[in-house]
PDB file of C-alpha atoms in Angstrom:
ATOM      1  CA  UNK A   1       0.000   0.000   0.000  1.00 88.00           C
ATOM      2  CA  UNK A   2       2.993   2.454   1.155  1.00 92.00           C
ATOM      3  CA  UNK A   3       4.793   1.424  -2.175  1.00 93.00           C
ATOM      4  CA  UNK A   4       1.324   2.702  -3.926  1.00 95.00           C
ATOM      5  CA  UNK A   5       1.422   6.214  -2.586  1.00 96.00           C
ATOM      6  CA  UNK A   6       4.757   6.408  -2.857  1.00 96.00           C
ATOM      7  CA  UNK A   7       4.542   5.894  -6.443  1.00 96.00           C
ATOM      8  CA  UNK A   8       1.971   8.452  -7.095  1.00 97.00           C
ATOM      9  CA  UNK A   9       3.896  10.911  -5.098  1.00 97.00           C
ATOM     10  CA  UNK A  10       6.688  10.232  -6.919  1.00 97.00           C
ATOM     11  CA  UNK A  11       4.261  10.752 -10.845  1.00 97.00           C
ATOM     12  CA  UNK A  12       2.935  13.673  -9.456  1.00 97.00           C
ATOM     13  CA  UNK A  13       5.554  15.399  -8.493  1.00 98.00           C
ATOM     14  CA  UNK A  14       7.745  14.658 -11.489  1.00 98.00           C
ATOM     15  CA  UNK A  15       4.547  15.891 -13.369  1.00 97.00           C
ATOM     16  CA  UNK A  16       4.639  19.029 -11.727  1.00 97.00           C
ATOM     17  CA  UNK A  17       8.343  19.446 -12.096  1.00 98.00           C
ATOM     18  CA  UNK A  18       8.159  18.848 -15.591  1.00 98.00           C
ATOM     19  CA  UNK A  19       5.267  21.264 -16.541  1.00 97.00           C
ATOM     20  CA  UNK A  20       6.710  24.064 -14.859  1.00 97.00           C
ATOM     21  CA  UNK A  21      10.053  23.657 -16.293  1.00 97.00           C
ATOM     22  CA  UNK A  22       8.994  23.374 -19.767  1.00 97.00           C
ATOM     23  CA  UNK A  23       6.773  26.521 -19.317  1.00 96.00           C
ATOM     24  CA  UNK A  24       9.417  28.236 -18.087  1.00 96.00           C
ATOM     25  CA  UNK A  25      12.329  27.034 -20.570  1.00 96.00           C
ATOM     26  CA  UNK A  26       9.681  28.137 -23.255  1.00 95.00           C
ATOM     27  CA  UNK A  27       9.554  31.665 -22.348  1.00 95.00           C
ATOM     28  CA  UNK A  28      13.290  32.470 -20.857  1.00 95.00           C
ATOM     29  CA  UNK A  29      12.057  35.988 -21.089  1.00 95.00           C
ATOM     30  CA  UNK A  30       8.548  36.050 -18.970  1.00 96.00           C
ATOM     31  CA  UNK A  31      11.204  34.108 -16.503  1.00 96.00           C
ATOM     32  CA  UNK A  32      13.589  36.550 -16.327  1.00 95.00           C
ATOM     33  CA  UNK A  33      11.070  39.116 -15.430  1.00 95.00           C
ATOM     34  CA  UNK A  34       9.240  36.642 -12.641  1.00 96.00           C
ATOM     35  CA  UNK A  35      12.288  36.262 -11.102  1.00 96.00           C
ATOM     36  CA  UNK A  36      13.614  39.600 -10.958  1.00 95.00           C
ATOM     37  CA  UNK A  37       9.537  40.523  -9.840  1.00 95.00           C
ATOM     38  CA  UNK A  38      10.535  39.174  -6.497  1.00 96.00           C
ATOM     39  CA  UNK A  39      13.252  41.761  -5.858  1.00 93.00           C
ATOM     40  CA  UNK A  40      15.521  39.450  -3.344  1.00 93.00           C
ATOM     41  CA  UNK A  41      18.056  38.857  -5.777  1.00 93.00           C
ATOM     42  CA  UNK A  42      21.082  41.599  -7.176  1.00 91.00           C
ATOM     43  CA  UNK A  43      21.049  41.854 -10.341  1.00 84.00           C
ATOM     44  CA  UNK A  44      23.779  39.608 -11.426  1.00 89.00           C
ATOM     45  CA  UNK A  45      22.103  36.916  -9.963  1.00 95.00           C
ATOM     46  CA  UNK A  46      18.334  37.239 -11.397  1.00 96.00           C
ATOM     47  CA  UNK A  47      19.809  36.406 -15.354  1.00 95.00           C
ATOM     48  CA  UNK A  48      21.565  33.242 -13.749  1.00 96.00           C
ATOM     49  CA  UNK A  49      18.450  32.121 -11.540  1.00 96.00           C
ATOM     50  CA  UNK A  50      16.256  32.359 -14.333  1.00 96.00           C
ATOM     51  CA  UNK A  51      18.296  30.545 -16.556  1.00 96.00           C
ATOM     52  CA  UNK A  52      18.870  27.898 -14.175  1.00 97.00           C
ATOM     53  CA  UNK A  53      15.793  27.165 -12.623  1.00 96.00           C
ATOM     54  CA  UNK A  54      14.027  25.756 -15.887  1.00 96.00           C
ATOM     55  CA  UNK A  55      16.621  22.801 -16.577  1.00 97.00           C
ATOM     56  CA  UNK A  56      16.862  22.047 -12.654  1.00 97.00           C
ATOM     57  CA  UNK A  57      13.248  21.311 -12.778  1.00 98.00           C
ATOM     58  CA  UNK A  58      13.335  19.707 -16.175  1.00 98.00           C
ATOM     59  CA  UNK A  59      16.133  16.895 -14.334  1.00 98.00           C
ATOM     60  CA  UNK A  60      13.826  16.987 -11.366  1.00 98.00           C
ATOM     61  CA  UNK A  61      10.752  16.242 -13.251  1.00 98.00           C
ATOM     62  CA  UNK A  62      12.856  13.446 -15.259  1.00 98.00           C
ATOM     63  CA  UNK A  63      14.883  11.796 -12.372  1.00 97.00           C
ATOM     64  CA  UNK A  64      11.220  11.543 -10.541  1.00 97.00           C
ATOM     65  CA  UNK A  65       9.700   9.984 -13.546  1.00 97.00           C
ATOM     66  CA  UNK A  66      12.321   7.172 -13.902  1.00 96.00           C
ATOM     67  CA  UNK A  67      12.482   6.561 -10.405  1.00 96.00           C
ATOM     68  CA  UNK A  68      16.301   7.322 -10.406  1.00 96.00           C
ATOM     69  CA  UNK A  69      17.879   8.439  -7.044  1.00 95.00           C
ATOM     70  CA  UNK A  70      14.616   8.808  -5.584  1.00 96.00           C
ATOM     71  CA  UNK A  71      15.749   9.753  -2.113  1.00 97.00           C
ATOM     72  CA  UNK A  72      18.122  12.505  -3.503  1.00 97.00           C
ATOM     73  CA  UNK A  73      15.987  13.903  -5.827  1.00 97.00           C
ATOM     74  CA  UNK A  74      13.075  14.039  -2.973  1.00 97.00           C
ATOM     75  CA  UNK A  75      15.762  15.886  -0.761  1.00 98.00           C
ATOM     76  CA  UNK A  76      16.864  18.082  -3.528  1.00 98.00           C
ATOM     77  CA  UNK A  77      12.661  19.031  -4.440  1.00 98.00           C
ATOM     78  CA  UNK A  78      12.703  19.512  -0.580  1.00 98.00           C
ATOM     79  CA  UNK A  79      15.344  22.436  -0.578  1.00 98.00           C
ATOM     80  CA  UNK A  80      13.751  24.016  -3.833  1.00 97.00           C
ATOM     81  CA  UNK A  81      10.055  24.265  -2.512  1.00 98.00           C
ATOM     82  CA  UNK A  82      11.034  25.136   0.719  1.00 98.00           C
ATOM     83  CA  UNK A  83      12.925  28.307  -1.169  1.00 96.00           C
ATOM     84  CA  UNK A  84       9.976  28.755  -3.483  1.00 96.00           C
ATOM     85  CA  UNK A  85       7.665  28.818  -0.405  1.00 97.00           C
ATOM     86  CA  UNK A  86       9.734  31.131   1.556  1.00 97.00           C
ATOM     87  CA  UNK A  87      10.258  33.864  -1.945  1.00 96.00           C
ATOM     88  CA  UNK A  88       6.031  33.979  -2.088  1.00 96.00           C
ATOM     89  CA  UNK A  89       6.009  34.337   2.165  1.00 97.00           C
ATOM     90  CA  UNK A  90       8.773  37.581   1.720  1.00 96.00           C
ATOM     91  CA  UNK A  91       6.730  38.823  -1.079  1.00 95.00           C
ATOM     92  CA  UNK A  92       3.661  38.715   0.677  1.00 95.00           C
ATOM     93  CA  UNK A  93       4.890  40.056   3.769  1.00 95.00           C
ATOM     94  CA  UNK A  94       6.699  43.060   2.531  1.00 94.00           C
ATOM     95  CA  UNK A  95       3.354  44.031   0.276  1.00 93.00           C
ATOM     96  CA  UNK A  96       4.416  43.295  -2.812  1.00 94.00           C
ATOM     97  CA  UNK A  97       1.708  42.648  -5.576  1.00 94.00           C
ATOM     98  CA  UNK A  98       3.398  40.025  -7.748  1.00 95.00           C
ATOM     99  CA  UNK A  99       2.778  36.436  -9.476  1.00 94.00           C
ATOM    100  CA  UNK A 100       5.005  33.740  -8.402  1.00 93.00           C
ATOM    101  CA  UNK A 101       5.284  32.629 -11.738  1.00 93.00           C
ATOM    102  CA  UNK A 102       5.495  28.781 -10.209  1.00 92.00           C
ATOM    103  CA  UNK A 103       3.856  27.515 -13.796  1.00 93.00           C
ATOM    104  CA  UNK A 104       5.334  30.194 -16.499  1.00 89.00           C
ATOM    105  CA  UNK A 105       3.681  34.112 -16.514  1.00 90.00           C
ATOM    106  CA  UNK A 106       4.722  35.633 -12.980  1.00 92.00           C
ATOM    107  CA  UNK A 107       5.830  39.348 -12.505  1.00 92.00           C
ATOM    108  CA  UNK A 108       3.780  42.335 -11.572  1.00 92.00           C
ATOM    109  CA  UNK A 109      -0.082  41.985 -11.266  1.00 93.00           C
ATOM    110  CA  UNK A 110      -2.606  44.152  -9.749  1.00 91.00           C
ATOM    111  CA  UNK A 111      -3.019  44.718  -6.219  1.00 85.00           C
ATOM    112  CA  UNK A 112      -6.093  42.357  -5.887  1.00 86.00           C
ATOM    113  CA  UNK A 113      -5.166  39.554  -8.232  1.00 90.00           C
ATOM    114  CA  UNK A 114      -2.399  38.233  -5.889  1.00 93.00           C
ATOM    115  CA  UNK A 115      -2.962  34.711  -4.923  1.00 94.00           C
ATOM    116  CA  UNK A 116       0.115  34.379  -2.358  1.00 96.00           C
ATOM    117  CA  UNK A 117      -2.380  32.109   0.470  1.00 96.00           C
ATOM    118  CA  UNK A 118      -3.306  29.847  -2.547  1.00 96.00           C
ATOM    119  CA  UNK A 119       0.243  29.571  -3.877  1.00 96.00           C
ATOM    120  CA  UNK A 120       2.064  28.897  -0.630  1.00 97.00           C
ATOM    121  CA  UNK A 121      -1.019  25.856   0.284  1.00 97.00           C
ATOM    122  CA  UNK A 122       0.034  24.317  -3.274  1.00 97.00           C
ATOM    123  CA  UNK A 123       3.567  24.376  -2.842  1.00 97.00           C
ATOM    124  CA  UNK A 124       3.153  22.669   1.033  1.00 97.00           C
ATOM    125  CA  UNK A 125       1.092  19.891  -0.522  1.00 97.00           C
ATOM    126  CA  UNK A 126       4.160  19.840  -3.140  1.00 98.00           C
ATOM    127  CA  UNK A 127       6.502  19.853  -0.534  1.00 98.00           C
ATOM    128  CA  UNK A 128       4.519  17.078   1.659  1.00 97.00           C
ATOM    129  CA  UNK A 129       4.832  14.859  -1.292  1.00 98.00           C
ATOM    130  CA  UNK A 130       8.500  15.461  -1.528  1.00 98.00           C
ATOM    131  CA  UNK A 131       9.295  14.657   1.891  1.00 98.00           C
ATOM    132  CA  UNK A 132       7.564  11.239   1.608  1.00 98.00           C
ATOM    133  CA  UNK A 133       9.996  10.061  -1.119  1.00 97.00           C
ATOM    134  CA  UNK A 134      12.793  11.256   1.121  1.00 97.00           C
ATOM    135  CA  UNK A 135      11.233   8.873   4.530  1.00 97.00           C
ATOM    136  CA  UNK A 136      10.266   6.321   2.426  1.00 96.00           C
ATOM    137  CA  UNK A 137      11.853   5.880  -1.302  1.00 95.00           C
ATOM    138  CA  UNK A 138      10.953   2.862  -2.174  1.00 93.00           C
ATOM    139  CA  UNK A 139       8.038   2.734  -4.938  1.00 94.00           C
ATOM    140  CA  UNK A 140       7.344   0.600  -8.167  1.00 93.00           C
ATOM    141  CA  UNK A 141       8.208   0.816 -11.865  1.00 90.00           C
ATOM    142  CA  UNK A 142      11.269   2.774 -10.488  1.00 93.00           C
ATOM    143  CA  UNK A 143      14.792   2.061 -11.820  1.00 94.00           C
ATOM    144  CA  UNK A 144      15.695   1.880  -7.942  1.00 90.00           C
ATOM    145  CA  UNK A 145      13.533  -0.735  -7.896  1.00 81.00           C
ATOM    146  CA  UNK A 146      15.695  -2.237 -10.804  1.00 84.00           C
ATOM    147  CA  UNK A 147      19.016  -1.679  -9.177  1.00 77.00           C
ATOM    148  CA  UNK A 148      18.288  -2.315  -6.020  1.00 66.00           C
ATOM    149  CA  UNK A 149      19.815  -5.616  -4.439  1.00 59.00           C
ATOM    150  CA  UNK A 150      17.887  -8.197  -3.746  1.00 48.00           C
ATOM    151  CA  UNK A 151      17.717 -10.701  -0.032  1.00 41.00           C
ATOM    152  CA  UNK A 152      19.901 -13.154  -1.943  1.00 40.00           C
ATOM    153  CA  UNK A 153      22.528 -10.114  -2.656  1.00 45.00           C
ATOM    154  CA  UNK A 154      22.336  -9.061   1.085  1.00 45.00           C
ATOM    155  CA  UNK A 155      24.297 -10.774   3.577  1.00 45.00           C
ATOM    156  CA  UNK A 156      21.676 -12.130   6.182  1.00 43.00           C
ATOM    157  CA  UNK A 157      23.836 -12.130   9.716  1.00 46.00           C
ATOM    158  CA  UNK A 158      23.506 -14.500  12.651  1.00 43.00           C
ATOM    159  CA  UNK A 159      20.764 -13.484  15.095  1.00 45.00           C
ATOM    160  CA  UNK A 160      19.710 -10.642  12.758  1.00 47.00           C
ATOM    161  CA  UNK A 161      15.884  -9.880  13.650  1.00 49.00           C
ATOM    162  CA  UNK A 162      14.569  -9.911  10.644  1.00 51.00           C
ATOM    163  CA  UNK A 163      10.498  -9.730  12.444  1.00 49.00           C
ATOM    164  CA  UNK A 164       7.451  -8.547  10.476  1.00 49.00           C
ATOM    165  CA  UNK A 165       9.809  -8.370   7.432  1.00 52.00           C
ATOM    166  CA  UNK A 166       7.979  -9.311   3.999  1.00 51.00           C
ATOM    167  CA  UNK A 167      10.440 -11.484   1.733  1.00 54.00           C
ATOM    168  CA  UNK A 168       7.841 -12.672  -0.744  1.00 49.00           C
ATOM    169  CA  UNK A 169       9.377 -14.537  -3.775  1.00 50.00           C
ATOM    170  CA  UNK A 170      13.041 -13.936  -2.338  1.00 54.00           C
ATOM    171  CA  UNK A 171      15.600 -16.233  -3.367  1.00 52.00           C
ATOM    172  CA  UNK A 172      17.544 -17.428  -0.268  1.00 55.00           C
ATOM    173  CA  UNK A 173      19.237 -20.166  -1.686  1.00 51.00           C
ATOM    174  CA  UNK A 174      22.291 -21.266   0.769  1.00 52.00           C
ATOM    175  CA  UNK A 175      21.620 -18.173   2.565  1.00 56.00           C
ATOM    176  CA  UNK A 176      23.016 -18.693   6.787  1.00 53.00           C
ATOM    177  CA  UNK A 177      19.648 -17.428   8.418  1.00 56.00           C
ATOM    178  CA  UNK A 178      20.865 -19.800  12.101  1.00 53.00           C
ATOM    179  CA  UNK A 179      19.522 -17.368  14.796  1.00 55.00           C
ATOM    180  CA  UNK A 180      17.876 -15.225  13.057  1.00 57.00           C
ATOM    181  CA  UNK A 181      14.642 -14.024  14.058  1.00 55.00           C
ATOM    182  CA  UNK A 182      11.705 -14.536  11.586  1.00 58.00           C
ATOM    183  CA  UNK A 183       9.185 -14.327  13.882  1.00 56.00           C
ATOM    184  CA  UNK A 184       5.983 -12.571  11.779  1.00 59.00           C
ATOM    185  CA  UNK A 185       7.880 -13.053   8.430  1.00 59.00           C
ATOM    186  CA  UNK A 186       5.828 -13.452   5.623  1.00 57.00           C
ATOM    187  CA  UNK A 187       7.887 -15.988   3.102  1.00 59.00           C
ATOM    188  CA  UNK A 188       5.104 -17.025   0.785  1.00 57.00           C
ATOM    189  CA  UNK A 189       7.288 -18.187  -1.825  1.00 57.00           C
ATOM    190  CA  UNK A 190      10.218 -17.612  -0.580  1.00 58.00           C
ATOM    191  CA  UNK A 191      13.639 -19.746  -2.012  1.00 54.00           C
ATOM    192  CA  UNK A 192      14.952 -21.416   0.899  1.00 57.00           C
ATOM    193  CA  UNK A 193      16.293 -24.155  -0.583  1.00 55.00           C
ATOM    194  CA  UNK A 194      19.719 -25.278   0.924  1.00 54.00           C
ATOM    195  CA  UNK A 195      19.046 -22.164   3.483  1.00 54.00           C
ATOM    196  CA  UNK A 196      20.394 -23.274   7.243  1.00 55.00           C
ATOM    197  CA  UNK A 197      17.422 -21.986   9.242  1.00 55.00           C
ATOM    198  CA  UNK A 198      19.141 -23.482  12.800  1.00 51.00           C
ATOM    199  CA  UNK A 199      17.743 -21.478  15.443  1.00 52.00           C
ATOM    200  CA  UNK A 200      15.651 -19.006  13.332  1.00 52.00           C
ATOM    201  CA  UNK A 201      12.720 -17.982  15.706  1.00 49.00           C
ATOM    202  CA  UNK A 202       9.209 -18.737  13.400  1.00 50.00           C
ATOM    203  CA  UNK A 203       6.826 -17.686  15.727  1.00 48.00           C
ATOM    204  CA  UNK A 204       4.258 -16.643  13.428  1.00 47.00           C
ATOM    205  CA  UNK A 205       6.284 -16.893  10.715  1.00 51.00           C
ATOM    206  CA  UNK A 206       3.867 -17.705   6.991  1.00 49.00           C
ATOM    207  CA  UNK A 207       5.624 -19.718   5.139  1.00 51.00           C
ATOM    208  CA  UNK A 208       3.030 -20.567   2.924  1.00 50.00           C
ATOM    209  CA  UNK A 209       4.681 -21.897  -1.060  1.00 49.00           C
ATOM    210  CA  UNK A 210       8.246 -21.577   0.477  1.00 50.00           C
ATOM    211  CA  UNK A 211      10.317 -23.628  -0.912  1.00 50.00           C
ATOM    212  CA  UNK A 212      12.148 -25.855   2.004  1.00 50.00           C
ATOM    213  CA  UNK A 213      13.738 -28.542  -0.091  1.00 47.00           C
ATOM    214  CA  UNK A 214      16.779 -29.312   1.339  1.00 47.00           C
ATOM    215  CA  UNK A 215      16.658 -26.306   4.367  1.00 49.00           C
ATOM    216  CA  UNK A 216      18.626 -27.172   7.229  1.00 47.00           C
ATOM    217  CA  UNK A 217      16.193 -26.532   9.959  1.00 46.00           C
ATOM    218  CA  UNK A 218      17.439 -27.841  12.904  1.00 43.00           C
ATOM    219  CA  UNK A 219      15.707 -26.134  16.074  1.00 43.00           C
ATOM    220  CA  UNK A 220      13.153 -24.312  13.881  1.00 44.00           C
ATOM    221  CA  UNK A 221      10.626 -27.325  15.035  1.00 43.00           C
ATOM    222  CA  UNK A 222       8.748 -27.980  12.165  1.00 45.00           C
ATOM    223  CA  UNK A 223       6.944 -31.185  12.263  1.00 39.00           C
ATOM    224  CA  UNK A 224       5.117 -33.129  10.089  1.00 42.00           C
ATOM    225  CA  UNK A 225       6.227 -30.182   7.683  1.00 44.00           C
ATOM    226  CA  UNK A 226       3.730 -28.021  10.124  1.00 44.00           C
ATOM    227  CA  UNK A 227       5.391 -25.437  12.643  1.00 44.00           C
ATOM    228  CA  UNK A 228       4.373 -25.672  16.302  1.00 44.00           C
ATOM    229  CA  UNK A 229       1.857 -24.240  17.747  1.00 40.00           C
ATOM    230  CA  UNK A 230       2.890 -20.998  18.063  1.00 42.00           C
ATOM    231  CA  UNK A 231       1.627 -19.611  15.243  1.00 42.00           C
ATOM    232  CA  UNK A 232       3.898 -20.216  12.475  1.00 41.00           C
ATOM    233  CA  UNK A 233       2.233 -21.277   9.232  1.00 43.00           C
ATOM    234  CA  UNK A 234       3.452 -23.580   6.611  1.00 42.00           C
ATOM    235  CA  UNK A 235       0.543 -23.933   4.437  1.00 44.00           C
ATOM    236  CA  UNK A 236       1.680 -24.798   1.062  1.00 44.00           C
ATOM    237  CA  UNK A 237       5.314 -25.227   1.556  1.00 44.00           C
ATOM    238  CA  UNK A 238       7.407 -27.475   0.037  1.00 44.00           C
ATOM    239  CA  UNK A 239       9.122 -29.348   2.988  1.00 42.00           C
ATOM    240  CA  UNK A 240      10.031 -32.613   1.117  1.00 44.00           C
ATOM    241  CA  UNK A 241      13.574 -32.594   3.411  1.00 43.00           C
ATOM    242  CA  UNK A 242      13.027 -30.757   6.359  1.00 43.00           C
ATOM    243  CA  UNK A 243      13.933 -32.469   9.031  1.00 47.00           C
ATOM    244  CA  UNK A 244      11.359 -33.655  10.900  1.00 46.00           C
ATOM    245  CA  UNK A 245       8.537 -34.334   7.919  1.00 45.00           C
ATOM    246  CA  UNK A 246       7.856 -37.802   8.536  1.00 47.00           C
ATOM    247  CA  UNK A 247       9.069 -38.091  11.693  1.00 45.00           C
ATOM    248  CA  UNK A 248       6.641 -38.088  14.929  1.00 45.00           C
ATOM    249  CA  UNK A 249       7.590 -35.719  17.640  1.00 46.00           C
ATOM    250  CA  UNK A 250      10.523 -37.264  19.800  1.00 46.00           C
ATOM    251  CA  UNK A 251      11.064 -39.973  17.567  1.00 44.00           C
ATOM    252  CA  UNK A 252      14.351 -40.607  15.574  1.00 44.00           C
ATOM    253  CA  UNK A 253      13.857 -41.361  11.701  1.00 44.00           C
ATOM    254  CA  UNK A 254      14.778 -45.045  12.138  1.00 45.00           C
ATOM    255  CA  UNK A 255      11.512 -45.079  14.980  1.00 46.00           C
ATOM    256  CA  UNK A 256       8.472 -45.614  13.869  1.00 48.00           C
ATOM    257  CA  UNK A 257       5.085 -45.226  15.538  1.00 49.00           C
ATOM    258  CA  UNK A 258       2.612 -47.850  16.745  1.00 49.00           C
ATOM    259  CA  UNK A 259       0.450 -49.137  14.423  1.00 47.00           C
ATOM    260  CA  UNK A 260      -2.970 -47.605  13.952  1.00 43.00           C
TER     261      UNK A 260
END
């Protein structure tokens, strides 16, 4: 669901970003003169902000689109509203009658046409947006989503706690998991194939469609391919070697049970 949101954030803004660049790269002109309309800047400055500002927004717009550095471009989106928000605020504040010029036009306007409450609300929803791709990057049909490395690339460490963690359709193949903590894991097919699980804590770990074949499991206490009754659920796994699959509970695998 958070990957959802994330991902329209992330469209929207790079929609926004590359709107108002384009408008502005279109007219370099009307730029100039909504820049220099906020009289902050000397004039040596206003010619290099307006050029500027255009192709930032343009890279903005298409770093956001591919999902590319999310997290950096959020932060960088961050520092840019936060200045846009705080030019309209001085403008306001000091009386001046101006358009911010956020989406091409800007400069002087009429003394009742300003819109600076209006502007400075759009920009905060803007900036909310931005600040949620810095918290939580992560979204789909993102190139970081591409790039980034998957469970089998990480190295999983002894007694790491690894609780309420959702490794859908990882592969884990060989991976060392003994004492690590699974305990509310969802692993629904899941690669664990070959995977020492010694010690791993499955309290209310779902394991349902992991593959098992082959996972070392000694003192996970599966049995029966079923985990105990503390909650852990195997439904669907493959557990055609676990330890433990045929055997009754305190019985060796050369025992077998009386007769029924």
């Amino acid at each position: 669901m958070f990957d959802i949101v994330g991902t329209l954030f992330r469209l929207g803004l790079a929609g926004v970003w590359l709107v108002s660049g384009w408008l502005k790269v279109s007219d370099p002109n009307q730029t100039y003169i909504a820049v220099q309309a906020y009289d902050v800047l000397p004039g040596g400055l206003v010619s290099v902000v307006a050029a500027a500002m255009p192709f930032l927004e343009l890279a903005l717009g298409v770093l956001l689109l591919l999902g590319l550095g999310t997290r950096l471009t959020g932060v960088l989106s961050v520092l840019v509203l936060l200045a846009f928000i705080a030019a309209v605020a001085q403008s306001w504040a000091r009386g001046l009658s101006i358009d911010c010029g956020c989406f091409g036009g800007g400069g002087a306007v009429a003394e009742g046409d300003t819109r600076y409450p209006q502007e400075i609300a759009r920009d905060a929803g803007f900036l909310l947006m931005a600040v949620w791709l810095v918290v939580r990057p992560r979204t789909r049909l993102s190139l970081d989503g591409r790039f980034a490395p998957t469970a089998a690339d990480e190295d999983v460490e002894p007694d790491d706690d690894l609780d309420d963690a959702d490794l859908d359709d990882a592969d884990l193949d060989g991976t060392d998991l003994d004492g690590t903590d699974l305990d509310g894991t969802d692993l629904d097919g899941t690669d664990l194939d070959g995977a020492q699980l010694d010690g791993a804590g499955p309290a209310n770990t779902r394991l349902g469609g992991a593959g098992l074949s082959g996972a070392g499991s000694a003192g996970v206490g599966l049995v029966d391919g079923r985990a105990p009754a503390s909650g852990a659920r195997v439904d669907g796994a493959r557990a055609d070697e676990v330890p433990g699959r045929d055997e009754a509970p305190g019985r060796s695998s050369g025992e077998r049970g009386p007769a029924r």
